[in-house]
Coordinates of C-alpha atoms and ligand atoms in Angstrom, one line a residue:
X1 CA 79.0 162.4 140.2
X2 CA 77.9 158.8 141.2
X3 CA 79.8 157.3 144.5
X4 CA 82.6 155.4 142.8
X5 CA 84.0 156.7 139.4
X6 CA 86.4 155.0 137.7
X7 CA 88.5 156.2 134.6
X8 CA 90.6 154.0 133.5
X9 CA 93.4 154.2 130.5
X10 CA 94.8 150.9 128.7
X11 CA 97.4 152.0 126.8
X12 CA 97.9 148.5 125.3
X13 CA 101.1 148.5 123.3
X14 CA 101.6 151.9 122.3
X15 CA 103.3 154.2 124.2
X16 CA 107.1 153.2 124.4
X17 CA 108.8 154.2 127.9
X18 CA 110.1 157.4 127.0
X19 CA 106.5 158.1 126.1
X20 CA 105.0 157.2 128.6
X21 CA 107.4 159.3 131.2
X22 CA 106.2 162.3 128.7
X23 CA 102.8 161.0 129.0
X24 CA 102.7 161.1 132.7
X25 CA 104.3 164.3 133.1
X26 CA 102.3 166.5 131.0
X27 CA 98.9 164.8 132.6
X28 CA 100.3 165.9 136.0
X29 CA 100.1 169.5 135.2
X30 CA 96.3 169.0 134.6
X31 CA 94.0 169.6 137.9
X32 CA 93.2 166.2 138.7
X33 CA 90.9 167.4 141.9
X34 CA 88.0 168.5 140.0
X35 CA 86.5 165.2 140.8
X36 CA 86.8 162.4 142.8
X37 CA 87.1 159.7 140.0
X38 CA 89.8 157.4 140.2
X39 CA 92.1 157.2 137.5
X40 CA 94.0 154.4 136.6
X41 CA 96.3 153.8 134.3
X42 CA 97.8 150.5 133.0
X43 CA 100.8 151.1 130.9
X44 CA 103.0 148.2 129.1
X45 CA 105.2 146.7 131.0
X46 CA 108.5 148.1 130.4
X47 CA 106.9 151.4 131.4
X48 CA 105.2 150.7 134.7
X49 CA 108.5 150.8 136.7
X50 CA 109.0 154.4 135.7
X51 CA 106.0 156.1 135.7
X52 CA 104.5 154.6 138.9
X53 CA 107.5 155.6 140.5
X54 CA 106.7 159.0 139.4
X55 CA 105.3 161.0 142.7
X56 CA 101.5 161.5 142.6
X57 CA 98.5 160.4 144.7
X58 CA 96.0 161.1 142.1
X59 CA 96.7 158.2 139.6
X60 CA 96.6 154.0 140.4
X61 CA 98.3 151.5 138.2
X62 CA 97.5 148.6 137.0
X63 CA 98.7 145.6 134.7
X64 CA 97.4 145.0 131.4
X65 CA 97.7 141.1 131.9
X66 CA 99.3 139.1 134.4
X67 CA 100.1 135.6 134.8
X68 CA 97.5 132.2 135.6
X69 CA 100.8 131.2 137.4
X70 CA 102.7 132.1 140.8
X71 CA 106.3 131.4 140.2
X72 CA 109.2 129.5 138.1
X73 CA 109.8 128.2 134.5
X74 CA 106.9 130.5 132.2
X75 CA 109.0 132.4 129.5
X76 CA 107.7 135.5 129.0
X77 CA 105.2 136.2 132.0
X78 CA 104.8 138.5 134.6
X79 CA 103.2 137.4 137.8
X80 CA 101.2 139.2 140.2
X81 CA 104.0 139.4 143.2
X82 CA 105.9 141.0 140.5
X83 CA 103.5 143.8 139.9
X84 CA 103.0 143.9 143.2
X85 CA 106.1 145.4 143.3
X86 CA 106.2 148.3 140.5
X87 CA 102.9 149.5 143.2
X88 CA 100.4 148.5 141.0
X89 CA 96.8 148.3 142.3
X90 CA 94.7 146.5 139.5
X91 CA 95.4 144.5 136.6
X92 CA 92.9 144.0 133.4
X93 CA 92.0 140.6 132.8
X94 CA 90.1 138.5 130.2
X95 CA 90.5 141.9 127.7
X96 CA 89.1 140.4 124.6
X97 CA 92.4 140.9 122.3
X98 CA 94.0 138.4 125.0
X99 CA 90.9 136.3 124.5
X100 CA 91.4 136.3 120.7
X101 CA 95.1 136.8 120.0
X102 CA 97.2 135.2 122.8
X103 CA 94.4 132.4 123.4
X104 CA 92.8 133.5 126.7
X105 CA 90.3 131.2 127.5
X106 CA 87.5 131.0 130.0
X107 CA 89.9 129.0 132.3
X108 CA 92.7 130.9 131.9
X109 CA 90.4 134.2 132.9
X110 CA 89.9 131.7 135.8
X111 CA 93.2 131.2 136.8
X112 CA 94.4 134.7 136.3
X113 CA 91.5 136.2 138.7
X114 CA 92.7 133.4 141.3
X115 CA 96.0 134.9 141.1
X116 CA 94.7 138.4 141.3
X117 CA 92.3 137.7 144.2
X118 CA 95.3 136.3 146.2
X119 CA 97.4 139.1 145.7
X120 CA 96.8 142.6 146.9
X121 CA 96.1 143.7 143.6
X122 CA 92.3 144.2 142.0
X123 CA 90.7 142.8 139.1
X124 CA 89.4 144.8 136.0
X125 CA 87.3 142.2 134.3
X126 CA 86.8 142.1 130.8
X127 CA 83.6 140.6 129.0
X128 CA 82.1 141.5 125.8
X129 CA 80.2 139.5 122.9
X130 CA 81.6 139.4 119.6
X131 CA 79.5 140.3 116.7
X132 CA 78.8 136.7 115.2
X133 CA 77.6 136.0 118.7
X134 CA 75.3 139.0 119.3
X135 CA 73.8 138.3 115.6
X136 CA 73.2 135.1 116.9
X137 CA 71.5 136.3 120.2
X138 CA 74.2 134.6 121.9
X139 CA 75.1 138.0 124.3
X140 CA 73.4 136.9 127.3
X141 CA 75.0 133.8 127.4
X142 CA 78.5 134.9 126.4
X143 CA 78.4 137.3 129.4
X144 CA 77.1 135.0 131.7
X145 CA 79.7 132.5 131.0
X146 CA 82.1 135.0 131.2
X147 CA 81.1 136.0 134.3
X148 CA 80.7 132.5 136.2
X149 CA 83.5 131.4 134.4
X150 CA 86.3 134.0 136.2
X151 CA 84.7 133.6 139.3
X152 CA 84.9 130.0 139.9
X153 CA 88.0 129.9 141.1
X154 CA 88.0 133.0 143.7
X155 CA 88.3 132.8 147.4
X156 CA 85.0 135.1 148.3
X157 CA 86.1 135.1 151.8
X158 CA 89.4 138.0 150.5
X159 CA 87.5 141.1 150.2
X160 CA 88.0 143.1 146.5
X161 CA 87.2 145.7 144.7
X162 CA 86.2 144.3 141.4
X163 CA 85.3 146.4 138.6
X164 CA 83.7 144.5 135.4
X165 CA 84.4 146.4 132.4
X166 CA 81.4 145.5 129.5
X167 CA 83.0 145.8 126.1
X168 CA 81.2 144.2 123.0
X169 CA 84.1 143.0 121.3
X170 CA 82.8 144.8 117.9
X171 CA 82.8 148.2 119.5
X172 CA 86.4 148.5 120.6
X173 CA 89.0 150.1 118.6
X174 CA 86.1 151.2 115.9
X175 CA 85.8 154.7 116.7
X176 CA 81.7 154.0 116.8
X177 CA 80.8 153.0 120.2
X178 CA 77.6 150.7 120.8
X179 CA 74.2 152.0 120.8
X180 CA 73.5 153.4 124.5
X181 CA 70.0 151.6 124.5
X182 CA 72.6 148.7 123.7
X183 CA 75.1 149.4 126.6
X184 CA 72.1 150.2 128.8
X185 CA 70.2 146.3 128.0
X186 CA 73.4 145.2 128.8
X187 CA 74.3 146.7 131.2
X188 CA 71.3 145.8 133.2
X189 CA 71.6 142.5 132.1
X190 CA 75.2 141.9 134.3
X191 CA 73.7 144.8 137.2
X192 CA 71.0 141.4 137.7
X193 CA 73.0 138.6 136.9
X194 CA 75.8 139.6 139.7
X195 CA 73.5 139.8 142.4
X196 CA 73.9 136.3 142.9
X197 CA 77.7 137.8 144.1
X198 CA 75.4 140.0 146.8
X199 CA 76.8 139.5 150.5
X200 CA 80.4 137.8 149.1
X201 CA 82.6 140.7 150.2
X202 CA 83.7 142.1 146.6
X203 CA 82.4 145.2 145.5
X204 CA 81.6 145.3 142.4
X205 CA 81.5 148.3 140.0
X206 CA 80.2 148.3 136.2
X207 CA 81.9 150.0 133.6
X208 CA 81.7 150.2 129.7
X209 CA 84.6 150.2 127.6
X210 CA 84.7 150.7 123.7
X211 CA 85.4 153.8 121.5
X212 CA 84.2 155.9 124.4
X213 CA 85.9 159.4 123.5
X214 CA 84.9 163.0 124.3
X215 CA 81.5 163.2 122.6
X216 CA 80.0 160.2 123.9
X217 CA 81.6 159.6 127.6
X218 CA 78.7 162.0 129.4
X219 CA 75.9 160.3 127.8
X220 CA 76.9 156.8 128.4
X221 CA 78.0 157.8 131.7
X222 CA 74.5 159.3 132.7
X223 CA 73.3 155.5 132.3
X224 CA 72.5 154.4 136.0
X225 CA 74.8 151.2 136.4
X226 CA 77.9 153.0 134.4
X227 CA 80.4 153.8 136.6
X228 CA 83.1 155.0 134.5
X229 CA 85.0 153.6 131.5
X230 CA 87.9 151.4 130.2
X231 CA 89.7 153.5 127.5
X232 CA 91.9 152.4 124.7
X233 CA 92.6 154.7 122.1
X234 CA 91.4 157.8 123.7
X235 CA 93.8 157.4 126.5
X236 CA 96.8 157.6 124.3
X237 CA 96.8 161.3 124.7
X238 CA 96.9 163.1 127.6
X239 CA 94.8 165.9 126.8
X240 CA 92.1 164.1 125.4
X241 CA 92.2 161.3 128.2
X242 CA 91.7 164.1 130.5
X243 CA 89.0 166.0 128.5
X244 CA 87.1 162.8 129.1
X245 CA 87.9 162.6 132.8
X246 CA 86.4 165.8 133.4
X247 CA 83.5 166.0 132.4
X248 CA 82.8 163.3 135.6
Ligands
PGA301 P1 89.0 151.5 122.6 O1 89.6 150.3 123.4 O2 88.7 152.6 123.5 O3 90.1 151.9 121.6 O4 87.8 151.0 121.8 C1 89.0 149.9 124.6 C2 89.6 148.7 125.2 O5 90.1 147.9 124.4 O6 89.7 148.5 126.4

């Protein structure tokens, strides 16, 4: 078990409330002190309210989204004192289905981690190539523009926990995760590049995220600069979200 383990469910928008109440209460009856790995879970919003009211000490929440804006006239968003609220911890930002499907940008990432850093909340960062740009080489660049681009706007002075999820864009939701000698270049790719963030007060933690289920978590996991994983469809149920979780 490395130092900090993170495992982290995004349940995107599948689980209704009443679901996720089900959800929460049949995880609870697992032992969730095998390990020390934190779990996280980041439900929609119309379930956070009830489930992180639910009494535990095991679990964190966090957002799936949240708002590049503070307060006032935004139809439709959710802002970080709001979350606050619902005791959430973390919020994903820059997932890549926001990046494609709701128009996140490179500035809105940086906006949105702005937001986040002056809040008490933490940031799960999202970056990942697609596959047009990885067949074009692009991946190194993508990342690191990623990267410098949600940081730009952050006050390095607020200390954070920061955990960068890598997810190539054309391994999530496949069932096929990417190639471990893939995830490992990668990996060590962002492991160098956020040196440069080295004395800044955040704390930075790499995970992968993309098809990981049951069969593959413990070999990904066994690379040195994994520290856990961001987990879409194998989080939707508790017993395999948990089979996954213990084999930390
Ligand atoms: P997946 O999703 O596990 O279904 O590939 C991961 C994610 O989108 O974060």
């Amino acid at each position: 078990m490395k130092n900090n383990t993170y495992c982290i469910a995004n349940w995107k928008m599948c689980l209704n409330k009443r679901e996720s109440i089900n959800y929460i209460e049949n995880f609870l009856k697992f032992d969730l002190s095998i390990n020390s790995a934190q779990i996280i879970i980041c439900p929609s919003f119309p379930s956070l309210d009830s489930i992180s009211s639910i009494k535990q000490n095991e679990i964190e929440f966090g957002t799936q989204n949240i708002s590049e804006y503070d307060k006032g006239a935004y139809t439709g968003e959710v802002s970080v004192s709001m979350a606050e609220e619902l005791n959430c911890q973390w919020s994903i930002v820059g997932h890549s289905e926001r990046r494609k499907f709701f128009g996140d940008s490179n500035d809105i990432v940086a906006n949105k981690m702005n937001q986040i850093y002056n809040s008490s909340l933490n940031p799960i960062l999202c970056i990942g190539e697609t596959l047009d740009e990885r067949q074009s080489g692009l991946t190194f660049n993508i990342l690191e523009k990623q990267i410098d681009n949600a940081f730009s706007k952050v006050d390095f002075s607020i200390n954070k926990n920061v955990l960068i999820a890598y997810e190539p864009v054309w391994a999530i939701g496949t069932g096929i995760s990417a190639d471990i000698e893939i995830i490992e270049e990668n990996m060590n790719f962002i492991k160098n590049f956020i040196k440069k963030f080295d004395g800044k007060n955040c704390n930075i933690c790499l995970l992968y995220g993309g098809s990981v289920d049951k069969d593959n978590a413990l070999e990904i996991y066994s690379l040195k600069e994994v520290s856990g994983f961001l987990i879409g469809t194998s989080s939707l149920n508790p017993e395999t979200f948990y089979s996954i979780y213990k084999q930390f």
